Tab-separated table of C-alpha atoms (C1' of nucleotides) in Angstrom:
chain	number	residue	atom	x	y	z
M	974	MET	CA	9.660	115.538	118.227
M	975	SER	CA	8.612	114.265	121.594
M	976	SER	CA	11.305	115.458	123.953
M	977	VAL	CA	11.481	113.788	127.346
M	978	PRO	CA	8.745	115.399	129.445
M	979	ALA	CA	10.185	117.528	132.213
M	980	PHE	CA	8.024	115.816	134.830
M	981	LYS	CA	6.732	112.365	134.389
M	982	ARG	CA	3.206	111.069	134.649
M	983	LEU	CA	2.563	109.053	137.710
M	984	PRO	CA	-0.178	106.618	138.728
M	985	ARG	CA	-3.016	107.968	140.752
M	986	ALA	CA	-2.133	106.259	144.029
M	987	VAL	CA	1.324	107.820	144.064
M	988	ARG	CA	0.099	111.304	143.214
M	989	GLU	CA	-2.570	111.099	145.864
M	990	GLN	CA	0.031	110.415	148.503
M	991	GLN	CA	2.169	113.300	147.267
M	992	MET	CA	-0.843	115.569	147.442
M	993	LEU	CA	-1.677	114.430	150.941
M	994	ASP	CA	1.937	114.981	151.985
M	995	ALA	CA	1.821	118.495	150.637
M	996	ALA	CA	-1.583	119.171	152.151
M	997	VAL	CA	-0.520	118.018	155.603
M	998	LYS	CA	2.548	120.203	155.374
M	999	VAL	CA	0.687	123.324	154.286
M	1000	PHE	CA	-2.280	122.818	156.610
M	1001	SER	CA	0.051	122.338	159.541
M	1002	ARG	CA	1.927	125.543	158.809
M	1003	ARG	CA	-0.944	127.826	157.853
M	1004	GLY	CA	-4.098	126.345	159.339
M	1005	PHE	CA	-7.138	125.226	157.397
M	1006	HIS	CA	-8.497	128.585	156.275
M	1007	ALA	CA	-5.218	130.330	155.602
M	1008	ALA	CA	-3.937	127.424	153.551
M	1009	SER	CA	-4.653	127.819	149.845
M	1010	MET	CA	-5.342	125.066	147.396
M	1011	ASP	CA	-2.908	126.755	145.010
M	1012	GLU	CA	-0.076	126.459	147.491
M	1013	ILE	CA	-0.876	122.836	148.214
M	1014	ALA	CA	-0.965	122.037	144.506
M	1015	GLU	CA	2.285	123.854	143.871
M	1016	ASP	CA	3.938	122.135	146.815
M	1017	ALA	CA	2.799	118.779	145.486
M	1018	GLY	CA	4.359	119.639	142.108
M	1019	ILE	CA	1.015	119.418	140.368
M	1020	SER	CA	-1.723	121.720	139.130
M	1021	LYS	CA	-4.820	122.569	141.106
M	1022	PRO	CA	-7.451	120.734	139.040
M	1023	MET	CA	-5.623	117.496	139.727
M	1024	VAL	CA	-6.125	117.972	143.420
M	1025	TYR	CA	-9.835	118.510	142.882
M	1026	ALA	CA	-10.031	115.524	140.573
M	1027	TYR	CA	-8.396	113.169	143.039
M	1028	LEU	CA	-9.207	114.424	146.517
M	1029	GLY	CA	-12.210	116.689	146.040
M	1030	THR	CA	-12.912	120.000	147.723
M	1031	LYS	CA	-10.790	121.679	150.340
M	1032	GLU	CA	-12.871	120.269	153.172
M	1033	GLU	CA	-12.714	116.779	151.757
M	1034	LEU	CA	-8.983	117.136	151.355
M	1035	PHE	CA	-8.595	118.172	154.965
M	1036	VAL	CA	-10.708	115.263	156.123
M	1037	ALA	CA	-8.549	112.952	154.041
M	1038	CYS	CA	-5.459	114.330	155.807
M	1039	LEU	CA	-7.117	113.858	159.165
M	1040	HIS	CA	-7.992	110.289	158.316
M	1041	ARG	CA	-4.586	109.336	157.051
M	1042	GLU	CA	-2.680	110.845	159.946
M	1043	GLY	CA	-5.239	109.660	162.463
M	1044	THR	CA	-5.198	106.055	161.380
M	1045	ARG	CA	-1.406	106.113	161.136
M	1046	MET	CA	-1.263	107.268	164.708
M	1047	MET	CA	-3.835	104.813	165.968
M	1048	GLN	CA	-2.046	101.983	164.214
M	1049	ALA	CA	1.277	103.005	165.705
M	1050	ILE	CA	-0.266	102.815	169.155
M	1051	ALA	CA	-2.262	99.670	168.514
M	1052	GLY	CA	0.823	97.990	167.105
M	1053	ALA	CA	2.567	98.443	170.431
M	1054	ALA	CA	-0.289	97.017	172.462
M	1055	VAL	CA	0.417	93.778	174.282
M	1056	PRO	CA	-2.408	92.439	176.434
M	1057	ASP	CA	-1.679	90.394	179.553
M	1058	LEU	CA	1.041	92.780	180.657
M	1059	PRO	CA	0.909	94.766	183.883
M	1060	ALA	CA	-0.800	98.112	183.517
M	1061	ASP	CA	2.308	100.232	183.905
M	1062	GLU	CA	4.143	98.341	181.218
M	1063	ARG	CA	1.206	98.624	178.846
M	1064	LEU	CA	0.992	102.326	179.507
M	1065	TRP	CA	4.700	102.672	178.930
M	1066	ARG	CA	4.557	100.927	175.585
M	1067	GLY	CA	1.602	102.962	174.479
M	1068	LEU	CA	3.298	106.196	175.388
M	1069	ARG	CA	6.504	105.195	173.698
M	1070	ALA	CA	4.681	104.371	170.491
M	1071	PHE	CA	2.712	107.574	170.648
M	1072	PHE	CA	5.696	109.861	171.188
M	1073	GLY	CA	7.606	107.923	168.584
M	1074	PHE	CA	4.866	108.660	166.094
M	1075	VAL	CA	4.735	112.339	166.943
M	1076	GLY	CA	8.499	112.631	166.699
M	1077	ALA	CA	8.429	111.084	163.254
M	1078	HIS	CA	5.340	112.922	161.951
M	1079	ARG	CA	5.458	116.363	163.480
M	1080	ASP	CA	3.462	117.928	160.664
M	1081	GLY	CA	0.788	115.300	160.886
M	1082	TRP	CA	0.519	115.837	164.590
M	1083	ALA	CA	0.229	119.580	164.145
M	1084	VAL	CA	-2.696	119.122	161.770
M	1085	LEU	CA	-4.424	116.719	164.092
M	1086	TYR	CA	-3.874	118.561	167.302
M	1087	ARG	CA	-3.484	122.226	166.573
M	1088	GLN	CA	-5.620	122.763	163.496
M	1089	ALA	CA	-8.522	120.348	163.604
M	1090	ARG	CA	-9.381	121.510	167.101
M	1091	GLY	CA	-10.597	124.989	166.335
M	1092	GLU	CA	-12.327	124.509	163.020
M	1093	GLN	CA	-15.975	123.755	163.523
M	1094	PRO	CA	-16.636	121.099	160.864
M	1095	PHE	CA	-13.703	118.903	161.916
M	1096	ALA	CA	-13.736	119.166	165.664
M	1097	GLY	CA	-16.081	116.207	165.857
M	1098	GLU	CA	-13.837	114.029	163.743
M	1099	LEU	CA	-10.956	114.744	166.072
M	1100	ALA	CA	-13.009	114.445	169.231
M	1101	SER	CA	-14.080	110.919	168.381
M	1102	MET	CA	-10.476	109.864	167.915
M	1103	ARG	CA	-9.541	111.410	171.184
M	1104	ALA	CA	-12.537	109.751	172.818
M	1105	ARG	CA	-11.216	106.385	171.743
M	1106	LEU	CA	-7.884	107.171	173.375
M	1107	VAL	CA	-9.581	108.289	176.563
M	1108	GLU	CA	-11.606	105.111	176.532
M	1109	VAL	CA	-8.500	102.975	176.213
M	1110	VAL	CA	-6.772	104.746	179.073
M	1111	ALA	CA	-9.874	104.654	181.244
M	1112	GLY	CA	-10.223	100.960	180.456
M	1113	MET	CA	-6.663	100.346	181.549
M	1114	LEU	CA	-7.199	102.176	184.799
M	1115	ASP	CA	-10.452	100.370	185.427
M	1116	HIS	CA	-8.874	97.017	184.736
M	1117	ALA	CA	-6.002	97.721	187.108
M	1118	LEU	CA	-8.416	98.950	189.754
M	1119	ARG	CA	-10.574	95.856	189.632
M	1120	ALA	CA	-7.455	93.769	189.931
M	1121	GLU	CA	-6.855	95.560	193.214
M	1122	GLY	CA	-10.433	94.959	194.264
M	1123	ARG	CA	-11.230	98.638	194.079
M	1124	GLU	CA	-13.702	100.667	192.106
M	1125	ILE	CA	-14.183	104.297	191.137
M	1126	ALA	CA	-17.195	106.022	189.593
M	1127	ALA	CA	-17.067	105.789	185.812
M	1128	LEU	CA	-17.275	109.549	185.394
M	1129	ASP	CA	-14.304	110.184	187.677
M	1130	LEU	CA	-12.328	107.591	185.832
M	1131	GLU	CA	-13.130	109.203	182.516
M	1132	VAL	CA	-12.094	112.608	183.742
M	1133	VAL	CA	-8.816	111.303	185.093
M	1134	ALA	CA	-8.178	109.567	181.795
M	1135	TYR	CA	-9.023	112.804	180.026
M	1136	ALA	CA	-6.462	114.667	182.081
M	1137	LEU	CA	-3.806	112.064	181.354
M	1138	VAL	CA	-4.518	112.194	177.634
M	1139	GLY	CA	-4.371	115.976	177.796
M	1140	ALA	CA	-1.038	115.943	179.548
M	1141	THR	CA	0.279	113.545	176.942
M	1142	GLU	CA	-0.942	115.682	174.070
M	1143	SER	CA	0.618	118.686	175.683
M	1144	LEU	CA	3.990	116.994	175.901
M	1145	ALA	CA	3.595	115.852	172.321
M	1146	ASP	CA	3.102	119.461	171.401
M	1147	TRP	CA	6.236	120.362	173.299
M	1148	LEU	CA	8.049	117.608	171.430
M	1149	ALA	CA	6.807	118.896	168.084
M	1150	ASP	CA	8.265	122.300	168.896
M	1151	HIS	CA	11.637	120.907	169.957
M	1152	PRO	CA	13.013	119.037	166.968
M	1153	ASP	CA	16.122	118.016	168.873
M	1154	ALA	CA	14.204	116.490	171.763
M	1155	ASP	CA	14.149	112.740	172.217
M	1156	PRO	CA	10.739	111.022	171.958
M	1157	GLU	CA	11.846	108.159	174.194
M	1158	LYS	CA	12.948	110.494	176.939
M	1159	THR	CA	9.753	112.484	176.651
M	1160	ALA	CA	7.775	109.290	177.082
M	1161	THR	CA	9.747	108.527	180.236
M	1162	ARG	CA	8.962	111.957	181.624
M	1163	MET	CA	5.307	111.442	180.881
M	1164	MET	CA	5.370	108.123	182.685
M	1165	ASN	CA	6.769	109.863	185.705
M	1166	VAL	CA	3.897	112.296	185.773
M	1167	ALA	CA	1.175	109.869	184.836
M	1168	TRP	CA	2.062	106.673	186.497
M	1169	LEU	CA	3.163	107.926	189.862
M	1170	GLY	CA	-0.148	109.705	190.269
M	1171	ALA	CA	-2.186	106.880	188.816
M	1172	ALA	CA	-0.458	104.316	190.999
M	1173	GLN	CA	-1.461	106.314	194.051
M	1174	LEU	CA	-5.048	106.390	192.909
M	1175	LEU	CA	-4.929	102.669	192.300
M	1176	HIS	CA	-3.833	102.128	195.878
M	1177	GLY	CA	-6.770	104.098	197.137
M	1178	VAL	CA	-4.882	107.267	198.017
M	1179	THR	CA	-6.877	110.346	197.100
M	1180	TRP	CA	-6.564	114.034	197.697
M	1181	ARG	CA	-9.406	115.878	199.349
M	1182	PRO	CA	-9.994	119.616	199.433
M	1183	PRO	CA	-9.180	121.221	202.779
M	1184	ALA	CA	-12.085	122.339	204.947
M	1185	ASP	CA	-13.077	125.992	204.449
B	34	MET	CA	-40.496	165.478	164.809
B	35	SER	CA	-37.563	163.771	166.404
B	36	SER	CA	-38.920	160.386	167.423
B	37	VAL	CA	-36.969	158.449	170.000
B	38	PRO	CA	-34.079	156.797	168.125
B	39	ALA	CA	-34.528	153.041	167.984
B	40	PHE	CA	-31.057	152.426	169.374
B	41	LYS	CA	-29.294	154.920	171.499
B	42	ARG	CA	-25.840	156.373	171.182
B	43	LEU	CA	-23.404	155.072	173.703
B	44	PRO	CA	-19.996	156.282	174.903
B	45	ARG	CA	-16.991	154.730	173.281
B	46	ALA	CA	-15.837	152.702	176.270
B	47	VAL	CA	-19.171	150.894	176.484
B	48	ARG	CA	-19.392	150.143	172.777
B	49	GLU	CA	-15.839	148.844	172.750
B	50	GLN	CA	-16.707	146.325	175.408
B	51	GLN	CA	-19.825	145.258	173.511
B	52	MET	CA	-17.740	144.811	170.394
B	53	LEU	CA	-15.178	142.761	172.266
B	54	ASP	CA	-17.940	140.625	173.740
B	55	ALA	CA	-19.338	139.989	170.286
B	56	ALA	CA	-15.905	139.344	168.819
B	57	VAL	CA	-15.001	136.826	171.503
B	58	LYS	CA	-18.284	135.065	170.929
B	59	VAL	CA	-17.949	134.890	167.160
B	60	PHE	CA	-14.237	134.055	167.142
B	61	SER	CA	-14.826	131.271	169.625
B	62	ARG	CA	-17.582	129.731	167.504
B	63	ARG	CA	-16.092	130.155	164.041
B	64	GLY	CA	-12.354	130.546	164.458
B	65	PHE	CA	-10.301	133.525	163.346
B	66	HIS	CA	-10.484	133.110	159.582
B	67	ALA	CA	-14.045	131.888	159.323
B	68	ALA	CA	-15.325	134.706	161.510
B	69	SER	CA	-16.431	137.725	159.516
B	70	MET	CA	-16.265	141.320	160.600
B	71	ASP	CA	-19.846	141.720	159.377
B	72	GLU	CA	-21.110	139.054	161.737
B	73	ILE	CA	-19.185	140.530	164.652
B	74	ALA	CA	-20.559	143.984	163.917
B	75	GLU	CA	-24.084	142.679	163.607
B	76	ASP	CA	-23.785	140.694	166.801
B	77	ALA	CA	-22.566	143.802	168.588
B	78	GLY	CA	-25.614	145.660	167.292
B	79	ILE	CA	-23.475	148.138	165.398
B	80	SER	CA	-22.238	148.727	161.853
B	81	LYS	CA	-18.891	147.548	160.560
B	82	PRO	CA	-17.102	150.893	160.187
B	83	MET	CA	-17.555	151.475	163.911
B	84	VAL	CA	-15.589	148.349	164.658
B	85	TYR	CA	-12.777	149.564	162.420
B	86	ALA	CA	-12.909	153.014	163.969
B	87	TYR	CA	-12.609	151.703	167.517
B	88	LEU	CA	-10.681	148.471	167.422
B	89	GLY	CA	-8.859	148.552	164.092
B	90	THR	CA	-8.317	145.695	161.658
B	91	LYS	CA	-9.423	142.115	162.145
B	92	GLU	CA	-6.025	141.070	163.447
B	93	GLU	CA	-5.901	143.941	165.894
B	94	LEU	CA	-9.381	143.068	167.050
B	95	PHE	CA	-8.391	139.486	167.672
B	96	VAL	CA	-5.317	140.573	169.594
B	97	ALA	CA	-7.515	142.855	171.680
B	98	CYS	CA	-9.732	139.875	172.510
B	99	LEU	CA	-6.703	137.812	173.387
B	100	HIS	CA	-5.416	140.522	175.663
B	101	ARG	CA	-8.663	141.130	177.467
B	102	GLU	CA	-9.417	137.470	178.074
B	103	GLY	CA	-5.801	136.689	178.861
B	104	THR	CA	-5.399	139.375	181.491
B	105	ARG	CA	-8.780	138.521	182.975
B	106	MET	CA	-7.638	134.966	183.373
B	107	MET	CA	-4.247	135.847	184.756
B	108	GLN	CA	-5.815	138.216	187.242
B	109	ALA	CA	-8.282	135.582	188.355
B	110	ILE	CA	-5.386	133.257	189.101
B	111	ALA	CA	-3.139	135.896	190.607
B	112	GLY	CA	-5.982	137.052	192.819
B	113	ALA	CA	-6.138	133.630	194.394
B	114	ALA	CA	-2.409	133.436	195.068
B	115	VAL	CA	-1.379	133.371	198.712
B	116	PRO	CA	2.346	133.027	199.351
B	117	ASP	CA	3.626	131.320	202.493
B	118	LEU	CA	1.166	128.492	202.108
B	119	PRO	CA	2.160	124.847	201.599
B	120	ALA	CA	2.601	123.917	197.967
B	121	ASP	CA	-0.458	121.716	197.707
B	122	GLU	CA	-2.730	124.397	199.089
B	123	ARG	CA	-1.302	126.975	196.698
B	124	LEU	CA	-1.801	124.620	193.791
B	125	TRP	CA	-5.333	123.939	194.931
B	126	ARG	CA	-6.222	127.617	195.104
B	127	GLY	CA	-4.683	128.301	191.725
B	128	LEU	CA	-6.590	125.460	190.131
B	129	ARG	CA	-9.839	126.492	191.734
B	130	ALA	CA	-9.457	130.044	190.463
B	131	PHE	CA	-8.531	128.816	187.021
B	132	PHE	CA	-11.443	126.442	186.610
B	133	GLY	CA	-13.735	129.047	188.083
B	134	PHE	CA	-12.645	131.449	185.377
B	135	VAL	CA	-13.109	128.942	182.594
B	136	GLY	CA	-16.533	127.999	183.902
B	137	ALA	CA	-17.596	131.628	183.884
B	138	HIS	CA	-15.969	132.585	180.557
B	139	ARG	CA	-16.270	129.583	178.319
B	140	ASP	CA	-16.182	131.647	175.144
B	141	GLY	CA	-13.086	133.504	176.255
B	142	TRP	CA	-11.380	130.261	177.049
B	143	ALA	CA	-12.287	128.826	173.669
B	144	VAL	CA	-10.690	131.800	171.930
B	145	LEU	CA	-7.570	131.563	174.015
B	146	TYR	CA	-7.110	127.852	173.911
B	147	ARG	CA	-8.691	126.496	170.778
B	148	GLN	CA	-8.336	129.345	168.293
B	149	ALA	CA	-5.164	131.259	169.087
B	150	ARG	CA	-3.213	128.016	169.028
B	151	GLY	CA	-3.377	127.210	165.352
B	152	GLU	CA	-3.221	130.640	163.779
B	153	GLN	CA	0.330	131.575	162.991
B	154	PRO	CA	0.418	135.267	163.957
B	155	PHE	CA	-1.074	134.742	167.402
B	156	ALA	CA	0.496	131.512	168.526
B	157	GLY	CA	3.366	133.488	170.054
B	158	GLU	CA	1.056	135.699	172.069
B	159	LEU	CA	-0.579	132.640	173.531
B	160	ALA	CA	2.637	130.728	174.025
B	161	SER	CA	4.098	133.465	176.184
B	162	MET	CA	1.070	133.418	178.445
B	163	ARG	CA	1.287	129.717	178.740
B	164	ALA	CA	5.006	129.973	179.390
B	165	ARG	CA	4.276	132.188	182.376
B	166	LEU	CA	1.904	129.564	183.746
B	167	VAL	CA	4.466	126.831	183.235
B	168	GLU	CA	7.039	128.979	184.973
B	169	VAL	CA	4.776	129.508	187.957
B	170	VAL	CA	4.074	125.797	188.287
B	171	ALA	CA	7.721	124.884	187.808
B	172	GLY	CA	8.628	127.488	190.435
B	173	MET	CA	6.205	125.944	192.872
B	174	LEU	CA	7.604	122.496	192.297
B	175	ASP	CA	11.156	123.743	192.616
B	176	HIS	CA	10.341	125.575	195.816
B	177	ALA	CA	8.741	122.515	197.338
B	178	LEU	CA	11.654	120.359	196.246
B	179	ARG	CA	14.260	122.589	197.809
B	180	ALA	CA	12.256	122.573	201.025
B	181	GLU	CA	12.726	118.809	200.976
B	182	GLY	CA	16.419	119.198	200.326
B	183	ARG	CA	16.067	117.700	196.863
B	184	GLU	CA	16.797	118.969	193.385
B	185	ILE	CA	15.840	118.065	189.842
B	186	ALA	CA	17.322	119.240	186.550
B	187	ALA	CA	15.624	122.432	185.409
B	188	LEU	CA	14.627	120.910	182.083
B	189	ASP	CA	12.900	117.947	183.690
B	190	LEU	CA	11.069	120.261	186.014
B	191	GLU	CA	9.902	122.376	183.132
B	192	VAL	CA	8.650	119.382	181.209
B	193	VAL	CA	6.750	118.061	184.209
B	194	ALA	CA	5.229	121.496	184.707
B	195	TYR	CA	4.345	121.532	181.036
B	196	ALA	CA	2.529	118.238	181.358
B	197	LEU	CA	0.601	119.449	184.373
B	198	VAL	CA	-0.427	122.636	182.618
B	199	GLY	CA	-1.460	120.564	179.616
B	200	ALA	CA	-3.582	118.255	181.741
B	201	THR	CA	-5.214	121.256	183.334
B	202	GLU	CA	-5.977	122.876	179.995
B	203	SER	CA	-7.401	119.624	178.792
B	204	LEU	CA	-9.773	119.418	181.725
B	205	ALA	CA	-10.687	123.045	181.168
B	206	ASP	CA	-11.600	122.091	177.661
B	207	TRP	CA	-13.705	119.272	178.973
B	208	LEU	CA	-15.369	121.709	181.333
B	209	ALA	CA	-16.080	124.147	178.513
B	210	ASP	CA	-17.854	121.368	176.630
B	211	HIS	CA	-19.950	120.299	179.613
B	212	PRO	CA	-21.961	123.349	180.669
B	213	ASP	CA	-23.546	121.478	183.551
B	214	ALA	CA	-20.231	120.363	185.033
B	215	ASP	CA	-19.036	121.898	188.262
B	216	PRO	CA	-15.753	123.871	188.117
B	217	GLU	CA	-14.990	123.183	191.775
B	218	LYS	CA	-15.353	119.466	191.332
B	219	THR	CA	-13.246	119.547	188.199
B	220	ALA	CA	-10.510	121.315	190.137
B	221	THR	CA	-10.637	118.588	192.779
B	222	ARG	CA	-10.252	115.928	190.129
B	223	MET	CA	-7.292	117.760	188.682
B	224	MET	CA	-5.701	117.921	192.107
B	225	ASN	CA	-6.034	114.190	192.392
B	226	VAL	CA	-4.186	113.651	189.164
B	227	ALA	CA	-1.598	116.360	189.617
B	228	TRP	CA	-0.809	116.387	193.247
B	229	LEU	CA	-0.636	112.711	193.918
B	230	GLY	CA	1.939	112.323	191.193
B	231	ALA	CA	3.803	115.477	192.071
B	232	ALA	CA	3.955	114.537	195.743
B	233	GLN	CA	5.620	111.280	194.780
B	234	LEU	CA	8.192	113.124	192.726
B	235	LEU	CA	8.797	115.474	195.612
B	236	HIS	CA	9.567	112.529	197.838
B	237	GLY	CA	12.123	111.251	195.401
B	238	VAL	CA	10.058	108.440	193.940
B	239	THR	CA	10.578	108.143	190.220
B	240	TRP	CA	9.584	105.709	187.558
B	241	ARG	CA	12.246	104.121	185.373
B	242	PRO	CA	11.791	102.320	182.091
B	243	PRO	CA	12.104	98.533	182.366
B	244	ALA	CA	15.229	96.900	180.964
B	245	ASP	CA	14.892	95.730	177.340
J	929	DG	C1'	-1.509	101.641	114.705
J	930	DC	C1'	-5.587	103.099	116.497
J	931	DG	C1'	-9.021	103.909	120.003
J	932	DT	C1'	-9.669	105.027	124.531
J	933	DA	C1'	-8.821	106.014	129.106
J	934	DA	C1'	-5.961	108.070	132.366
J	935	DC	C1'	-3.079	111.919	133.356
J	936	DC	C1'	-2.304	116.770	133.258
J	937	DC	C1'	-2.561	121.733	131.929
J	938	DT	C1'	-3.874	127.043	131.275
J	939	DA	C1'	-7.080	130.160	132.107
J	940	DC	C1'	-11.011	131.691	133.730
J	941	DG	C1'	-15.902	132.839	136.653
J	942	DC	C1'	-17.589	134.149	140.693
J	943	DA	C1'	-18.562	134.827	145.573
J	944	DC	C1'	-17.194	136.382	149.806
J	945	DG	C1'	-15.298	139.356	152.952
J	946	DA	C1'	-11.717	143.019	154.492
J	947	DG	C1'	-11.428	147.633	154.608
J	948	DT	C1'	-13.031	152.674	153.182
J	949	DA	C1'	-15.309	156.933	151.304
J	950	DG	C1'	-18.295	160.168	152.299
J	951	DG	C1'	-22.107	161.752	154.692
J	952	DT	C1'	-25.862	162.286	158.624
J	953	DA	C1'	-27.479	162.956	163.257
J	954	DT	C1'	-26.943	163.921	168.131
J	955	DG	C1'	-25.413	165.831	172.156
J	956	DC	C1'	-22.159	168.996	174.661
J	957	DT	C1'	-19.835	173.455	175.429
J	958	DC	C1'	-19.769	178.381	175.866
Y	1011	DG	C1'	-28.147	178.535	169.361
Y	1012	DA	C1'	-23.702	178.257	166.835
Y	1013	DG	C1'	-19.903	175.449	166.583
Y	1014	DC	C1'	-17.740	171.236	167.026
Y	1015	DA	C1'	-16.634	166.744	168.305
Y	1016	DT	C1'	-18.309	162.292	168.661
Y	1017	DA	C1'	-21.302	158.551	167.472
Y	1018	DC	C1'	-23.102	156.296	163.681
Y	1019	DC	C1'	-24.635	154.848	158.890
Y	1020	DT	C1'	-25.185	153.121	153.746
Y	1021	DA	C1'	-22.916	151.769	150.033
Y	1022	DC	C1'	-19.290	151.001	147.776
Y	1023	DT	C1'	-14.020	148.977	145.935
Y	1024	DC	C1'	-11.048	145.467	145.299
Y	1025	DG	C1'	-8.110	141.563	146.325
Y	1026	DT	C1'	-7.983	136.815	147.172
Y	1027	DG	C1'	-8.879	132.125	146.552
Y	1028	DC	C1'	-12.295	128.259	145.699
Y	1029	DG	C1'	-13.852	125.593	142.182
Y	1030	DT	C1'	-14.370	124.549	136.949
Y	1031	DA	C1'	-14.577	124.650	131.782
Y	1032	DG	C1'	-12.439	122.993	128.122
Y	1033	DG	C1'	-8.735	121.067	126.024
Y	1034	DG	C1'	-3.956	118.685	125.278
Y	1035	DT	C1'	-0.779	114.585	125.730
Y	1036	DT	C1'	0.971	110.041	126.970
Y	1037	DA	C1'	0.447	105.101	127.736
Y	1038	DC	C1'	-1.795	100.880	127.117
Y	1039	DG	C1'	-4.806	97.269	125.334
Y	1040	DC	C1'	-6.015	94.704	121.169
DNA sequence: GCGTAACCCTACGCACGAGTAGGTATGCTC
DNA sequence: GAGCATACCTACTCGTGCGTAGGGTTACGC
């Protein structure tokens, strides 16, 4: 008397995605340590041993989340990249893609940005992703500078890029906390902060500390 | 035969500070959940029950750390504030004080910025401190704008301020990870990013998204 | 229709770490 | 120098949550 099973069996690939969805959700709300494998399993509509069977230990699961969300984000940005465009337009497209991603994946962003930062074992993972972003931005600035026949020390350039990335992340965080906010508009605001300052730098205008 | 005790008894106020020092150190390295009260006690050169007797539960201890480091930081910034100065000079002094603090209290900064962010119960504590900073920056911008006879929607102003604060925090983070970096120089770099852009905004220059 | 592999479960072992019970020693006051 | 408060300890209890042992059921190939 095989009654219809209450919940159907699903292929591994599907279940894995469901688990990752649940994990991202729980990790983003509770943080790595406070999140429990039981809650993740329950949220995924599955039992705990399945999670271990498919995704491994808690750390491995978190890394898997990081990877999925990270590559999604990078792809969203890369997909918007168009070479041979003026620097400001490239920056604009990158920002738009980025804020679009954050707006659509607020949980994923929270895991990436808020959680992975503090936890020792994963900070490196995150830092390398961020480093790639910084590199891209610094590259853009450098490219634009050379086009103007100017040059700035590599370290300074990196630090400026770092600040711009930080400002962007900060606004993304603001966006994640304001569900009714518009990603597009946020990107515009970021452009106003970033580009106006960067454009000045590109034209050789710099600020110097006052004497004394 | 009362030999000299290996470790002497100390008044409560002193021990509390030692405990807070140890707690800040351990929390900054491990994060709230991964940090253990045993390790904190050991690092403070004291036994665990003393920590409970003086500073209370783990959560209360963390909040105490947050408070001490937070007020230290706010005081460092407030101490550098001089009203009746042009906006750029005020910003410069604030930034210098801020980066000076971070350079001198890297552990404290790590607790504030990297740890308190993710953990649910404390995010609010941190957010309110940050909100005060954003308010100060937004106030400065608003003040400078009015002096120019201009005005910007309050929301836009807040978001710009938010981005600037984010960029600053990001550079602080960079500073915390580069022990040999110079806080003063970092502050100058931040000024270059922040002020050049802000000055443009103040003069009514804005960036608009391209058609299409 | 039968083996086998993939999917899925309930129910545990076990370590780690928060918080406490109950007691000892030291210095300070009068 | 008796009394008392304060500083300090060792040695526990007990909950929570990671990870697993051991087994059941459905689909699918042949």
